[in-house]
Structures are given as C-alpha cells and as structure tokens.
Coordinates of C-alpha atoms in Angstrom, one line a residue:
X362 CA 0.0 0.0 0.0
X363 CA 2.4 2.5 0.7
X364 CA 5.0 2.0 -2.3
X365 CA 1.0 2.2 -3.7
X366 CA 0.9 5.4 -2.4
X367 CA 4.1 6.7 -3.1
X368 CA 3.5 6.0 -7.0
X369 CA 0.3 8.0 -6.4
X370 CA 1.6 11.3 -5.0
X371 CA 4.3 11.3 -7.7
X372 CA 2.5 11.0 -10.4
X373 CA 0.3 14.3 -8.8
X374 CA 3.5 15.9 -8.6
X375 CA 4.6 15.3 -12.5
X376 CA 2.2 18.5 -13.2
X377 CA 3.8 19.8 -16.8
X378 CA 3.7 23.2 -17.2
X379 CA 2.2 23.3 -20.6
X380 CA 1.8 26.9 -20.9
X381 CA 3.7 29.7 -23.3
X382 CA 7.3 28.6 -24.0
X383 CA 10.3 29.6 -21.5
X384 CA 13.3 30.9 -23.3
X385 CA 16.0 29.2 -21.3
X386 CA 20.2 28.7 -22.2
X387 CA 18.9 25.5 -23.9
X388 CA 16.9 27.4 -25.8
X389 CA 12.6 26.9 -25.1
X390 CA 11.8 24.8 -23.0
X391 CA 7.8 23.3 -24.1
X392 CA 7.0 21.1 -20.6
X393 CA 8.8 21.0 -16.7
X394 CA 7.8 18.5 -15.4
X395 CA 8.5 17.9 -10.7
X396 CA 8.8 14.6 -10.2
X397 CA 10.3 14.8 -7.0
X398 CA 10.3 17.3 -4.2
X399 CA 11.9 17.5 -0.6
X400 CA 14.8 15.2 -1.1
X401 CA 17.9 16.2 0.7
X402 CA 19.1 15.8 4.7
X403 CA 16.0 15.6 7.3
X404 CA 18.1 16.3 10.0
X405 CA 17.5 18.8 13.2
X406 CA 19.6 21.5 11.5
X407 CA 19.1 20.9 8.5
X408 CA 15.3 19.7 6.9
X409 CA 14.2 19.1 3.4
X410 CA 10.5 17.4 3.7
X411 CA 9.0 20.6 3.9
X412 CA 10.8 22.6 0.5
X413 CA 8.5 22.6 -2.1
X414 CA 9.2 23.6 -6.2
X415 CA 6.7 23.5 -8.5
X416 CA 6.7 23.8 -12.4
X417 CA 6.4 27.7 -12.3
X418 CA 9.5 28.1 -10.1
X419 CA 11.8 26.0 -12.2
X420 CA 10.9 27.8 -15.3
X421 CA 11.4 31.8 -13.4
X422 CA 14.9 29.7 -12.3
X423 CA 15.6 28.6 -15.5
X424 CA 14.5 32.3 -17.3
X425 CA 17.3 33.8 -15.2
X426 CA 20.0 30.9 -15.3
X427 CA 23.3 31.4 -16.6
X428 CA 25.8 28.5 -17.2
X429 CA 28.7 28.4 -14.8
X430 CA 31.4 26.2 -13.9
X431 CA 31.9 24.1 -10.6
X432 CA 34.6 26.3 -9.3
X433 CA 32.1 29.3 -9.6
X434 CA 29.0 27.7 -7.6
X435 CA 32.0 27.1 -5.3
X436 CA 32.7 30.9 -4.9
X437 CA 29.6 32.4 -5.6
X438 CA 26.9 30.4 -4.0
X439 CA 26.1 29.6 -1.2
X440 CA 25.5 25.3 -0.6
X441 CA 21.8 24.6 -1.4
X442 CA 21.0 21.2 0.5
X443 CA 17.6 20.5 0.0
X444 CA 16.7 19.9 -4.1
X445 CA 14.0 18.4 -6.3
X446 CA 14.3 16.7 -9.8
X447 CA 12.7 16.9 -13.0
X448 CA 12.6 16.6 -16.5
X449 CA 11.8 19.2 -19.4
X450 CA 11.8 19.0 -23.1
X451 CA 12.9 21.4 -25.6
X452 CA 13.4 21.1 -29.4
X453 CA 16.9 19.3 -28.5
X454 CA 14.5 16.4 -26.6
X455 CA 14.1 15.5 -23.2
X456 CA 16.4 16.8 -20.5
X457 CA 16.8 16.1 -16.2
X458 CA 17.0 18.7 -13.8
X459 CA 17.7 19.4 -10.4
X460 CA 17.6 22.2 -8.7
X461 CA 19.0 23.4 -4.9
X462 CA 17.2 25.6 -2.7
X463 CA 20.1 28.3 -3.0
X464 CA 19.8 29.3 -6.2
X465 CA 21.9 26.8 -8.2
X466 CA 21.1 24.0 -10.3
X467 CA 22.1 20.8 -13.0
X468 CA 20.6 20.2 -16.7
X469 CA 21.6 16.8 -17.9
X470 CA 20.8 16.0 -22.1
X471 CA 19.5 12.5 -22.6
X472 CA 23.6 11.7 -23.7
X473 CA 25.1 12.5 -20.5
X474 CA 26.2 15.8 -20.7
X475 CA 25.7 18.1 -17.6
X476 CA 25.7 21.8 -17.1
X477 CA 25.9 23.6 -13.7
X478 CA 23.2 26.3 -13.9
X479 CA 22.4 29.7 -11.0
X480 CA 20.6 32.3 -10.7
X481 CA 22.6 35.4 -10.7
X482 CA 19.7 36.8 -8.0
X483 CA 21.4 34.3 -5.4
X484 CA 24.6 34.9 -6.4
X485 CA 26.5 35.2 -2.5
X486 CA 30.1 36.2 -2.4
X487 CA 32.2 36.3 0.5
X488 CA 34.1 39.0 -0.9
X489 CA 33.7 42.9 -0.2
X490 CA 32.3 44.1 -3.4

C-alpha cells in the first residue's frame, strides 16, 4: 500500500507546465515537469520534507540561469541542501534537472552531458564588493 501510495503522490507531482514557452540557455523549453520534491538531509539542523518547487519556479529559475562552472558555484553560492528533480523537453529532446534551494542548479541532455546552472539573484560572495 504505501509503495502504492508513493506511486500515487508522484504522479500528482509530474504536473507539466504546458503553458507559453520559456526561453532558457537551452533554448525553449515546451513542458517541466516535478517529479520529486523535498529530497535532501532531514536532519535537526538541516530539513528538506517541507521545500516545495513546483513547475512555475523551475521555469522563473531557468529564465534567469546562466551556465557556470563548478569552481564558480563554489565561490559564488552559497551550498543549497535541499533539491527536487525533474525533466523538461525542448526542441533538442528531453532533459533532467535538479535544482538546490540556493539558487543553483544541473541540466543533464539524454547523452550524459551536464551543465551547472544559478541564478545570478542568489549569487553570495564572500568578498567585499
């Protein structure tokens, strides 16, 4: 009953958005789709079950994205913990994301290749600019 259960409320979650296109650095994306939510640590300091993304919030994310390397989320953002997964497609076919609740985020095509996306609104140095 409960794996049951579990099938159930993910298949609720895979809500496409199906609306106008989003122009993205993939080009436009047609249909996000959630298909999971609240994974990460559930730990006193640090809990996960309760973030929530839905299909609108990927696509704002994805509108203001910018591709960066590793070494850059490194220095410019902060360590998002909690994430949810996904899948979009675009004219290029069907694509995986995830994305952290600090403003950065993966796009992986069907063949394996994987860019690091952020947001330049969560951008967080530790310098003193």
């Amino acid at each position: 009953m409960k794996g049951w259960m579990l099938g159930l409320s993910l298949q609720l979650l895979a809500t496409p958005l199906l609306a106008d296109e989003v122009m993205t650095v993939i080009g436009p994306v047609e249909q996000i789709e959630v298909l999971e939510i609240g994974l990460g640590p559930n730990t006193a300091v640090d809990s996960c079950k309760d973030h929530s993304v839905s299909a609108e919030e990927v696509a704002d994310f994805l509108r203001h994205a910018i591709v960066i390397t590793n070494r850059q989320e490194h220095d410019w953002y902060l360590y998002g913990p909690c994430y949810a997964t996904g899948t979009l497609t675009s004219r290029y076919g069907q694509w995986h994301w995830l994305l952290r609740n600090m403003g950065t985020g993966w796009l992986t095509a069907v063949t394996g290749e994987t860019f690091v996306l952020a947001d330049p609104r969560e951008e967080s140095s530790l310098g003193d600019d």
